XYZ file of C-alpha atoms in Angstrom:
611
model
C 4.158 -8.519 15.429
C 1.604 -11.468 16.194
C 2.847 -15.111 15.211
C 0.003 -15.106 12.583
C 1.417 -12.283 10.986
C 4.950 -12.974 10.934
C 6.691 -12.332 7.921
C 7.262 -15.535 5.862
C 10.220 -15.643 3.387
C 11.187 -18.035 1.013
C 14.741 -19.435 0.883
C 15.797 -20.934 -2.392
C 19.976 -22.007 -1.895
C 20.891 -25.609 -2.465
C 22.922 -25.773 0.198
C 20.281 -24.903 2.859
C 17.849 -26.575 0.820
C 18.910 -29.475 0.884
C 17.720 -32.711 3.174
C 19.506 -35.520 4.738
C 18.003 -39.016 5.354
C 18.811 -39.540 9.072
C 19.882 -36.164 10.254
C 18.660 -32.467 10.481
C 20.579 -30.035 8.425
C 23.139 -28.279 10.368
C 23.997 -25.604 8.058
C 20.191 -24.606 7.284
C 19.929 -24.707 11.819
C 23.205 -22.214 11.352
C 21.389 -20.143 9.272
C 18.661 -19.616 10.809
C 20.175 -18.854 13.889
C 22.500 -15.869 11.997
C 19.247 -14.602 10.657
C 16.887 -14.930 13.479
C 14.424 -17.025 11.547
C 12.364 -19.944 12.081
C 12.247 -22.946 9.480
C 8.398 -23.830 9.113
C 9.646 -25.996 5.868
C 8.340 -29.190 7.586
C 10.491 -31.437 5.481
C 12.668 -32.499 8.479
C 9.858 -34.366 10.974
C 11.520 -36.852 13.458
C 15.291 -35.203 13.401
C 16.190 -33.967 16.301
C 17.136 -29.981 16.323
C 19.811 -28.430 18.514
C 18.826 -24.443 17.462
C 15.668 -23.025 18.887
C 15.322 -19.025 18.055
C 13.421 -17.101 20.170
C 11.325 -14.265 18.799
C 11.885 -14.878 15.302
C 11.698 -12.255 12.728
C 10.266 -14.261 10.188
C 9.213 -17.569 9.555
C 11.311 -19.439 6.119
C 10.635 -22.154 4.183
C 13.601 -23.774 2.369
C 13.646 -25.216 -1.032
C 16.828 -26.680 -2.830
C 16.338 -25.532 -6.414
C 17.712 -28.628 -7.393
C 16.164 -31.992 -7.569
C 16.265 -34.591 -5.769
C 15.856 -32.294 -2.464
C 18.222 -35.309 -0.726
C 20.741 -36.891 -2.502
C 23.464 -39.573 -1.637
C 26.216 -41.024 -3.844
C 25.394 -42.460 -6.947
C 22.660 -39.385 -7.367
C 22.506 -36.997 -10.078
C 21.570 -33.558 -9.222
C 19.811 -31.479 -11.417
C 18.602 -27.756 -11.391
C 14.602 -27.914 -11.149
C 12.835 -24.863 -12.706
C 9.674 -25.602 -12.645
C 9.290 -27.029 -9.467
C 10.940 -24.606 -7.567
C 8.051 -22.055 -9.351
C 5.725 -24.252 -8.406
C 6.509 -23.666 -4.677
C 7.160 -20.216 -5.072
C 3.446 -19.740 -6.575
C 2.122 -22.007 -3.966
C 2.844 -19.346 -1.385
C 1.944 -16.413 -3.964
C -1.185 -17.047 -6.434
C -2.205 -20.232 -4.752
C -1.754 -20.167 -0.819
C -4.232 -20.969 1.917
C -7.220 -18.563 2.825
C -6.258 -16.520 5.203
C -2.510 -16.905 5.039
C 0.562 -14.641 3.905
C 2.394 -14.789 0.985
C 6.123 -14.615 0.615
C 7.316 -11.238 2.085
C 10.048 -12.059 0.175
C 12.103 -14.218 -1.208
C 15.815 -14.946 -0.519
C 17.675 -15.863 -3.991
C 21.069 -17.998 -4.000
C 23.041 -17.747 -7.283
C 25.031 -20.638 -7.453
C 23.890 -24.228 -7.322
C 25.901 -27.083 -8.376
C 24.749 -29.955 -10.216
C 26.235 -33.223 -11.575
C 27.094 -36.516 -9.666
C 27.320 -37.256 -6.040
C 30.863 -39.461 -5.961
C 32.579 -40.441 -2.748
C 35.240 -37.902 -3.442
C 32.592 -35.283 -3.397
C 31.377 -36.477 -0.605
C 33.987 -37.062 1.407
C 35.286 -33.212 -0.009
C 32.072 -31.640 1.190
C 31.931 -33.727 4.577
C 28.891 -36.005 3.535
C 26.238 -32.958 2.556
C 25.529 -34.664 -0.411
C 26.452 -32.425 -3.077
C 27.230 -33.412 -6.304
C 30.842 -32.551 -8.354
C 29.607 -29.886 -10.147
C 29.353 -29.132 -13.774
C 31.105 -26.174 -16.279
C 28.963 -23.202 -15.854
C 27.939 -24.005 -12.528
C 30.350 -21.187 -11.388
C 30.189 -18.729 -13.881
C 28.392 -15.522 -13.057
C 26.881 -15.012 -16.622
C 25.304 -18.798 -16.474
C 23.903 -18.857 -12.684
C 20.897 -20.857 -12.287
C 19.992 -18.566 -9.605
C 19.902 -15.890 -12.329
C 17.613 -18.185 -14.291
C 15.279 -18.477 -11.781
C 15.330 -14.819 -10.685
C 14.639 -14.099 -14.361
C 11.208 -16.568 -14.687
C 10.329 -15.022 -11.099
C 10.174 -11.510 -12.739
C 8.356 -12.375 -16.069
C 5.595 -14.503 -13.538
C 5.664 -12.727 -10.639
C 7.238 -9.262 -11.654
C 5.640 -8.398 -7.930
C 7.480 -10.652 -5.492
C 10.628 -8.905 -3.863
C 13.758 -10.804 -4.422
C 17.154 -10.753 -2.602
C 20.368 -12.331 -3.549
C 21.519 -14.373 -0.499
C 24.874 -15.619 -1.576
C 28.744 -16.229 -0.345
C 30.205 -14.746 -3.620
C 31.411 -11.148 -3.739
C 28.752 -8.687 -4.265
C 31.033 -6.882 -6.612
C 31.155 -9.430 -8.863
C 27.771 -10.054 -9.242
C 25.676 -7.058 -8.516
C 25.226 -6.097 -12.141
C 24.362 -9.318 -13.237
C 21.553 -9.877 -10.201
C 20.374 -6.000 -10.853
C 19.611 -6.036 -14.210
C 17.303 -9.002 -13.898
C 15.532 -7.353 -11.350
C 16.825 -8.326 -8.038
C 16.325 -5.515 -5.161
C 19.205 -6.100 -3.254
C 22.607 -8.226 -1.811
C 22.853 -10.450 1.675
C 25.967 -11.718 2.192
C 26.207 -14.992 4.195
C 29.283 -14.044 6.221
C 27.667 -10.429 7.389
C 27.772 -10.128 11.152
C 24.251 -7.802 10.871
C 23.053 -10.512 8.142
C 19.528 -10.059 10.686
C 19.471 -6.392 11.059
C 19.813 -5.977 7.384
C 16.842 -9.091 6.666
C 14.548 -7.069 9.286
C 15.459 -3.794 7.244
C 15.174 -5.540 3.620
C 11.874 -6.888 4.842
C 10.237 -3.457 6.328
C 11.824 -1.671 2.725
C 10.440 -4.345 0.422
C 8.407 -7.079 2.163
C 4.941 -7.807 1.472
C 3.828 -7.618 5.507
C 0.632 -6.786 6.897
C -0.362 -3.917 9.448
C 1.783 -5.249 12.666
C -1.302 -3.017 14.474
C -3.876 -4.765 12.516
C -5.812 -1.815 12.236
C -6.009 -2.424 8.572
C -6.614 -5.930 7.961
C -6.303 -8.032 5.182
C -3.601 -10.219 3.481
C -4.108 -9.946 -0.135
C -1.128 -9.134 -2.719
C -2.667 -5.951 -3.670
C -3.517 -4.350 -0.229
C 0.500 -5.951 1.263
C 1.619 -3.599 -2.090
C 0.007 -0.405 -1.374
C 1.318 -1.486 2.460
C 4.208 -1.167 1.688
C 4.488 1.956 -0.877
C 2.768 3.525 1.905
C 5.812 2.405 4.246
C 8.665 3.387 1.742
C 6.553 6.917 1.349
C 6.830 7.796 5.382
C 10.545 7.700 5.615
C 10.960 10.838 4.175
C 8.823 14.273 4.528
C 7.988 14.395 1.249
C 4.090 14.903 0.089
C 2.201 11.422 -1.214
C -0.205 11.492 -2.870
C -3.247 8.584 -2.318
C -4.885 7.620 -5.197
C -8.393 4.712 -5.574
C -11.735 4.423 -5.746
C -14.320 5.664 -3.019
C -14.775 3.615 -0.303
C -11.117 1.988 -0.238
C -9.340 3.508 2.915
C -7.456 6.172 1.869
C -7.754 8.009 4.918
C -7.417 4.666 7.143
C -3.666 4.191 4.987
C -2.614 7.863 5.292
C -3.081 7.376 8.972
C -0.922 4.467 8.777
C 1.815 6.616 6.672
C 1.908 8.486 9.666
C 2.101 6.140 11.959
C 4.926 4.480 10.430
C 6.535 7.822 10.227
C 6.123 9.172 13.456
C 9.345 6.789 14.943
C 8.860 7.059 18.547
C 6.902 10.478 18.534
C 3.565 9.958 19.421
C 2.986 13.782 19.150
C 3.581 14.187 15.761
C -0.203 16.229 14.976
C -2.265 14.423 12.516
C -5.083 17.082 10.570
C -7.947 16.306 8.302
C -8.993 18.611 5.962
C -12.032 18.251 3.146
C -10.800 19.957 0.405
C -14.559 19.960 -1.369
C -16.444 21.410 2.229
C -14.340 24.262 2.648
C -16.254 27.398 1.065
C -14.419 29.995 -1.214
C -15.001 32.602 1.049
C -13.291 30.870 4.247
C -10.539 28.913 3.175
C -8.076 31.546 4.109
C -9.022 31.913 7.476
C -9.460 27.883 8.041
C -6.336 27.047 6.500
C -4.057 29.578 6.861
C -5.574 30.844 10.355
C -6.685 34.322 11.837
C -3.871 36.361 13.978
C -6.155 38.521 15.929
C -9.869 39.631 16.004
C -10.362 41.901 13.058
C -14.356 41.854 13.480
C -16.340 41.368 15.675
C -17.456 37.746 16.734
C -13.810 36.529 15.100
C -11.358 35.564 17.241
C -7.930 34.280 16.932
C -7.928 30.996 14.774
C -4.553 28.839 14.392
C -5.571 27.510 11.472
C -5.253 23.614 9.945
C -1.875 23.704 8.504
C -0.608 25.805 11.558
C -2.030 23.357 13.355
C -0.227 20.289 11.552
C 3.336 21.928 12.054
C 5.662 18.917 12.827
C 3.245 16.338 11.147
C 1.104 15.388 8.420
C -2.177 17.531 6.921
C -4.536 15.030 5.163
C -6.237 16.555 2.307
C -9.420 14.691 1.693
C -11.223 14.927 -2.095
C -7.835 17.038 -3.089
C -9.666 16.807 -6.876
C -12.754 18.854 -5.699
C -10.492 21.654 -4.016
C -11.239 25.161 -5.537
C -8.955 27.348 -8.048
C -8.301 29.826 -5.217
C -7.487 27.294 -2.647
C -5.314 25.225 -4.989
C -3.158 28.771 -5.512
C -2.951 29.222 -2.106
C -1.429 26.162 -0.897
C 0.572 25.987 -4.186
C 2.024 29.000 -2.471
C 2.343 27.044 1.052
C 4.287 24.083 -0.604
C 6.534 26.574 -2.435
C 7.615 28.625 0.312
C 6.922 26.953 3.690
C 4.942 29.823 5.025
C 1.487 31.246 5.884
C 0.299 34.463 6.133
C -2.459 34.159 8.701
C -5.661 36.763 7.958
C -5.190 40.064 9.843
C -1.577 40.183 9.586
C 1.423 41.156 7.489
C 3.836 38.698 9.172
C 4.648 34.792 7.720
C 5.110 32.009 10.053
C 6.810 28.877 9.037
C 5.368 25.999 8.969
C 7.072 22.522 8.442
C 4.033 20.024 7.203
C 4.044 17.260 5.204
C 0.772 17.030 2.848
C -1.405 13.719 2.227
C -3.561 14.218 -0.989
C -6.645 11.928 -1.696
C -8.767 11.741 -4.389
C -10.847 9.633 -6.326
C -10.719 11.557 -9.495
C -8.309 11.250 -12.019
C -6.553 14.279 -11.753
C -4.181 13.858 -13.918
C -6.941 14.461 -16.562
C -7.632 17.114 -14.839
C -4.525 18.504 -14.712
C -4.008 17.878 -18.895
C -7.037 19.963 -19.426
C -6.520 22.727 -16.988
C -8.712 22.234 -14.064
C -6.539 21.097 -11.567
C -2.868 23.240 -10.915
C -0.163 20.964 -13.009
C 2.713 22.574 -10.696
C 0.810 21.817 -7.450
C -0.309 18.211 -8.696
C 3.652 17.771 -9.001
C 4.460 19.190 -5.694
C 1.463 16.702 -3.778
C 3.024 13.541 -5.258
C 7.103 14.516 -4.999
C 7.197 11.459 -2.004
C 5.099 8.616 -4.304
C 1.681 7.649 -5.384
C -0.113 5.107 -3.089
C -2.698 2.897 -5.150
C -5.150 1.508 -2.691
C -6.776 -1.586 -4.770
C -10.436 -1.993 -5.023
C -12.307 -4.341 -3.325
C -13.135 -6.560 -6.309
C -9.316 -6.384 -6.117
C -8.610 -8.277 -3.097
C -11.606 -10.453 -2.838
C -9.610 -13.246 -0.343
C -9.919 -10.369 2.012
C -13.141 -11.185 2.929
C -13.584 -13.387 5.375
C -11.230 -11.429 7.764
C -12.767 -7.630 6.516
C -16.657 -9.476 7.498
C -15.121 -10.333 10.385
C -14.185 -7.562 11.645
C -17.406 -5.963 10.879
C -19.287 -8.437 12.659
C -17.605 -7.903 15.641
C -17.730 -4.408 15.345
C -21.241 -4.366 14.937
C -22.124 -6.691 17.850
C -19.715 -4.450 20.074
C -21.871 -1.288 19.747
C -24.983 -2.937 20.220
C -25.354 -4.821 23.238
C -28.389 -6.399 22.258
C -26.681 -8.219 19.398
C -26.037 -12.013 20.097
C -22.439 -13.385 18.916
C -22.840 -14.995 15.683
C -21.114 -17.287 13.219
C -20.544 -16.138 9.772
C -21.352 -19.292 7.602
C -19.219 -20.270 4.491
C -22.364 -19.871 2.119
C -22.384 -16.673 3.498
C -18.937 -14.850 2.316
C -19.550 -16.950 -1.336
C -22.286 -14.761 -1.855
C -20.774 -11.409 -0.834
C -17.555 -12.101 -3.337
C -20.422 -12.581 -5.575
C -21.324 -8.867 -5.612
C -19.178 -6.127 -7.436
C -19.438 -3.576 -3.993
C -18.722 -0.412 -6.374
C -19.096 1.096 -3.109
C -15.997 -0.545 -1.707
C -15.097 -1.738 1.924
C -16.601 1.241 3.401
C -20.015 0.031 1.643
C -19.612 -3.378 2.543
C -19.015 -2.291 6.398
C -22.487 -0.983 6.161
C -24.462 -3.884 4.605
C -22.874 -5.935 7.157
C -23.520 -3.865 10.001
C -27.400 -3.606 9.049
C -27.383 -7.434 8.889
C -26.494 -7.676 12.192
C -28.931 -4.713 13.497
C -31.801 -6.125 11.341
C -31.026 -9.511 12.948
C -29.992 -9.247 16.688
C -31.063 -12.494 17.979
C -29.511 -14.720 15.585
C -26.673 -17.165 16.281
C -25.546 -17.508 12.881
C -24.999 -15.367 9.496
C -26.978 -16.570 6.462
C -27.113 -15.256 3.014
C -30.650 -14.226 3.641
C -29.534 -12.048 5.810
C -26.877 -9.992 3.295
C -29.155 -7.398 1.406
C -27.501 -6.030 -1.110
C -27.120 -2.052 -2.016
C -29.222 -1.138 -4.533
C -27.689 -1.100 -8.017
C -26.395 2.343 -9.251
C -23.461 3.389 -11.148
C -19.733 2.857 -9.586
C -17.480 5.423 -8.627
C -14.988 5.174 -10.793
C -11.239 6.413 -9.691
C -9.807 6.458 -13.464
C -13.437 7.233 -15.696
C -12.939 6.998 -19.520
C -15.088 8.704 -21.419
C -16.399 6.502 -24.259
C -16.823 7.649 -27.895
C -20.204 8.100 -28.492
C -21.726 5.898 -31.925
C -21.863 9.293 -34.135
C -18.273 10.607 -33.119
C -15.573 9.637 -35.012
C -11.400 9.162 -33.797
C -9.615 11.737 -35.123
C -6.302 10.935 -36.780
C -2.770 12.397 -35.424
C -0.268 13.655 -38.071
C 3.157 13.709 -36.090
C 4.583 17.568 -36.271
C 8.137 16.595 -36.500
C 9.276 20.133 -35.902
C 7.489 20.294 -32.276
C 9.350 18.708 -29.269
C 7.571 17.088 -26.462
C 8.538 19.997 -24.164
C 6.960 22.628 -26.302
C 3.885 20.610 -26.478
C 3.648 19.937 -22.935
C 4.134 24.028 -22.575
C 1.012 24.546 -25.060
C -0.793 22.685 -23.435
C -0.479 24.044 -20.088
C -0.051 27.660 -21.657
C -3.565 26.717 -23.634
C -6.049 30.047 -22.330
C -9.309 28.916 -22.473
C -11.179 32.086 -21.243
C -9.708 33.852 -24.629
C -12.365 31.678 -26.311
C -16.472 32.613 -27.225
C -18.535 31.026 -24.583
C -20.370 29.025 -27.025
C -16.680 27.335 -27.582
C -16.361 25.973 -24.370
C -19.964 24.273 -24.476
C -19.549 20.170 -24.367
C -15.532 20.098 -24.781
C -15.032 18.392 -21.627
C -15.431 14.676 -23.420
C -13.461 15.551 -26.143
C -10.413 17.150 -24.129
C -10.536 13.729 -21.966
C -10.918 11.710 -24.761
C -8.023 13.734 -26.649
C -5.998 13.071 -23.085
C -6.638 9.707 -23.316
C -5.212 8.991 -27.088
C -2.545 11.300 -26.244
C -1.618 8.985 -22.977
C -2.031 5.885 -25.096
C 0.398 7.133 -27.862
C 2.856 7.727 -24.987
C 2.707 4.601 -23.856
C 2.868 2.878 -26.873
C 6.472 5.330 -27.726
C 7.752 3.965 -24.207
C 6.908 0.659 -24.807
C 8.160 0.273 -28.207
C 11.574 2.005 -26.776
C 11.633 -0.751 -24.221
C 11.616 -3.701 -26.266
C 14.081 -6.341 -27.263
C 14.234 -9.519 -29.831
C 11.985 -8.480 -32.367
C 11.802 -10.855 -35.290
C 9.291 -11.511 -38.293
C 8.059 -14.622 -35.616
C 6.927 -12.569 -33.355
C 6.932 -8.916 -34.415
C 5.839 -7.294 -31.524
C 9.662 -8.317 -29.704
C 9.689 -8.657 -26.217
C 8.718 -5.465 -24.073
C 9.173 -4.204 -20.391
C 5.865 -2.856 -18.905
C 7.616 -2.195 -15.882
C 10.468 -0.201 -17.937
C 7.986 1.305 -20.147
C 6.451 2.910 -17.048
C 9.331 3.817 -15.290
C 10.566 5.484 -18.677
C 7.622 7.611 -18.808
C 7.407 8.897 -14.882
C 11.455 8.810 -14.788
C 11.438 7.204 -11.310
C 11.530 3.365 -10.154
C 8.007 2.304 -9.702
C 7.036 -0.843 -7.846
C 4.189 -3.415 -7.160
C 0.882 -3.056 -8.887
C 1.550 0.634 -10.521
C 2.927 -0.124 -14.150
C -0.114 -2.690 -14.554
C -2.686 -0.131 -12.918
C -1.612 2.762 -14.933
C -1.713 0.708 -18.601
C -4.798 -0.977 -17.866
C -6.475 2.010 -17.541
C -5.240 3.093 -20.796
C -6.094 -0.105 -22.230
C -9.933 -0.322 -20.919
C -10.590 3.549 -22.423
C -13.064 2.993 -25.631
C -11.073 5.845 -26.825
C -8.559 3.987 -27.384
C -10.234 1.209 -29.027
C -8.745 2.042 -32.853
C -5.265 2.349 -31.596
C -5.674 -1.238 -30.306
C -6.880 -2.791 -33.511
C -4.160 -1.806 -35.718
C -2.056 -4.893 -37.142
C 0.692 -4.050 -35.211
C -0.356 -2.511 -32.384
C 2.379 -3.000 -29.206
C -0.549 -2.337 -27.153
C -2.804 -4.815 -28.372
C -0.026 -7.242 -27.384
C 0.280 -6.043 -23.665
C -3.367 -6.259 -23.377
C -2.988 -10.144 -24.609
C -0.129 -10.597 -21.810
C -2.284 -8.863 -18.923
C -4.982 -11.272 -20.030
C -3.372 -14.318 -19.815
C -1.319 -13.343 -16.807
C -4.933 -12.754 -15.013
C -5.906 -16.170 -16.257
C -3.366 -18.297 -14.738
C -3.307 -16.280 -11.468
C -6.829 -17.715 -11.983
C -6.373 -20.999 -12.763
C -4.394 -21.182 -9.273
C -6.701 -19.769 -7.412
């Protein structure tokens, strides 16, 4: 990986925190040498070093927790909160253009506080720690806890592991439960083969082939689902608007999956382009000529054996197809046309679409079973580009570039700072692959300029946004229909009448306009859910503040029974939350998901405010 995208961690542990007056700290040099990391902290300038660490697998910055950062006798050492979230969102919400955020951050759990004395001093060979305090030692009162606890409310996001000298065993349900991913111990001889594993498993780390650029939060996230999703051979499924990649990040699935075999096949397939009558023969293949002008055809999924099949527009693939490879998933065989005989095949499937399909699967026009069976290995959400607007400057770039590459007549240009404010000023509902066009007509409409002005960014005409999750507001005469609870029906049953539900038993004239209702009846349903979860995930309720305090995360995970990370539990509420559907389940009194639509708003303003 290039220096400029080295992984940078954070390292909050009073002990390597710490700084001395006249001297370099040994014990942070020691650690970085176990760990094969470079300190970038810049607090020591002047002191000499005696470690140097050659090829580095991250870059760390060190922070005491604890305040003063330096103390001598006669100090008083305090834990410090707030300002060790202060440099935590400095290198999260707040950082540089163009820079990382924390991969990750490694978490100590016990930091003592109190007086410096001489006898601590002289105990602890003159590091400058302080006595210590009761509590200071007790798992249950940590202050490492305390912070890992604010870091999950804040920045439920960031990736935390528990660096620490104490016993796992004794403290890996406390550090667990408050969210943290996972336990280096300071005396473990592979202390750097496990960092370099935590950090490919749950760092936030760009493309080390910088074929997808970009360094925002949300882009690192999807990164790195995308990464957790290739080490097994399950099916993902890749889920955003049009125009955000998905096909660039299912090529880097497989590349991250392929592990030294550069021959692992690679197939695209559009699910919507392939006509009723010949997506037998195209996916499934033809044996041997059974007409004449046909000859033997090996077929796309034949053809992906040993790698991955990328199924383009999945939510546009026909009833008959969706059977057949419903069929293919179940059995790991096809039956090519003009023969009898199955041959296996050993594929992993890539699904894309832009639709929501799980709509589509409540109301019966997209296979339930086969949705299942394309997203058993993980949903990748690929953010929008109104999403991860700091990726500009390095996404216009690389279009630039581009564009002067393939046309030789193009002079090199500079791309002025007036220039990128008024591209983050436009909405691009056609995402990055719409902004790779406008900026490759600027530079063919302007060859012989030096630099790239404003003027020169013509924007797409207006039109309506493809939308990845629609809603499907209620129109001014319509009215919401109330729910009356059938206590006597489990959730089962109704899931089973609902996918049992035959609509071709009903008059034609039935069917007519139902399509808004059934997605606005999906969405209430989906909101009620929620709502259920949420209220089953909530603590501390009190006539104060009624509404308790509630998981998001937990709600989620509650309701898709697996661990879900990054940006999904906010994606998937938030699009309950925007549905107009919704609307008079939000303005009850006492509404829990009025409330989590009050949090997600003022979490999005401070991430604001430190912009």
């Amino acid at each position: 990986m290039s220096t400029k995208n080295r992984p940078r961690i954070l390292i909050i542990d009073d002990l390597f925190g710490r700084t001395h007056p006249d001297r370099a700290n040994a014990d942070r040099e020691s650690l970085c040498a176990h760990l094969l990391i470079k300190d970038i902290t810049n607090d020591e300038a002047g002191k000499e070093k005696s470690v140097r660490v050659k090829d580095p697998i991250a870059d760390a910055v060190f922070v005491r927790g604890l305040r003063p950062s330096g103390s001598i006798v006669g100090d008083f050492v305090e834990h410090d909160l707030e300002g060790t979230l202060q440099v935590v969102r400095a290198g999260w919400n707040s950082r540089p253009p163009g820079s990382l955020p924390w991969a990750l951050v490694l978490l100590d759990l016990c930091f003592y506080t109190g007086q410096v004395t001489e006898a601590s001093e002289r105990d602890r060979k003159g590091l400058g720690m302080p006595t210590g305090r009761e509590g200071d030692e007790s798992p249950e009162q940590y202050f490492g806890l305390q912070i890992l606890e604010a870091l999950q409310k804040e920045m439920p996001e960031l990736p935390v592991i528990i660096l620490s000298a104490q016993p796992k065993e004794e403290v890996s349900r406390e550090f667990t439960s408050r969210g943290g991913l996972a336990f280096l111990s300071r005396r473990d001889r592979k202390g750097s083969e496990l960092l370099r594993e935590y950090i490919r498993r749950y760092g936030l780390i760009p493309d080390d082939q910088e074929e997808i650029v970009g360094h925002s939060n949300a882009l690192l996230l999807a990164l790195r689902t995308a990464r957790n999703a290739a080490s097994t051979k399950l099916n993902v499924l890749m889920r955003g608007e049009t125009g955000t990649g998905k096909e660039l990040i299912a090529r880097f699935l497989h590349r991250c999956a392929q592990e030294g075999n550069a021959n692992r096949p690679f197939i695209v397939v559009n699910s919507a382009a392939i006509a009723s009558s010949l997506w037998n023969s195209e996916l499934f293949g033809i044996e041997k000529k059974i007409a004449t002008g046909v000859d033997r055809k090996r077929g796309e999924i034949r053809s992906a054996h040993g790698g991955d099949l990328f199924f383009d527009e999945i939510g546009d693939m026909r009833e008959d197809t969706q059977a057949g490879i419903l069929r293919v998933l179940e059995d790991r065989k096809v039956k090519p046309v003009g023969t009898e005989q199955y041959v296996d095949v050993d594929v992993r499937f890539i699904s894309a679409t832009e639709k929501d399909i799980e709509a589509k699967a409540a109301i019966g026009s997209f296979r339930g079973a086969l949705l299942q069976r394309l997203r058993q290995g993980g949903t990748v959400f690929l953010p929008a580009l109104r999403e991860r607007m700091e990726d500009v400057p390095i996404l216009v770039k690389k279009f630039v570039e581009k564009a002067q590459d393939a046309n030789p007549s193009a002079m090199k240009r500079t791309i002025e700072p007036e220039t990128l404010d008024k591209i983050r000023s436009f909405d691009w509902p056609g995402n990055i692959r719409q902004l790779h066009d406008c900026i490759v007509e600027a530079v063919n409409n302007y060859l012989d300029v030096e630099h790239l002005f404003p003027i020169h960014i013509k924007f797409p005409e207006s039109g309506s946004r493809s939308i990845s999750y629609p809603a499907s507001p209620l129109s001014p005469t319509e009215s919401t229909p109330s729910y009356v609870p059938t206590s006597s029906r489990t959730i089962n049953e109704l899931i089973a009448e609902i996918d049992e539900f035959d609509f071709s038993q009903h008059p034609t004239d039935d069917l007519v306009g139902k399509l808004p209702a059934l997605e606005r009846a999906y969405a209430r349903l989906s909101a009620r859910y929620l709502e259920a979860a949420l209220k089953a995930n909530t603590k501390n309720r009190s006539a104060e503040k009624p509404e308790g305090d509630f998981s998001i995360k937990q709600a989620v995970e509650t309701m898709t029974g697996s661990k879900v990370e990054g940006y999904v539990p906010r994606r998937m509420i938030e699009q309950v939350l925007k549905n107009e559907a919704n609307r008079p389940i939000l303005e009850k009194e006492d509404s829990i998901l009025a409330a989590v639509a009050r949090t997600l708003s003022d979490r999005k303003t401070k991430r604001d405010k430190t912009k």
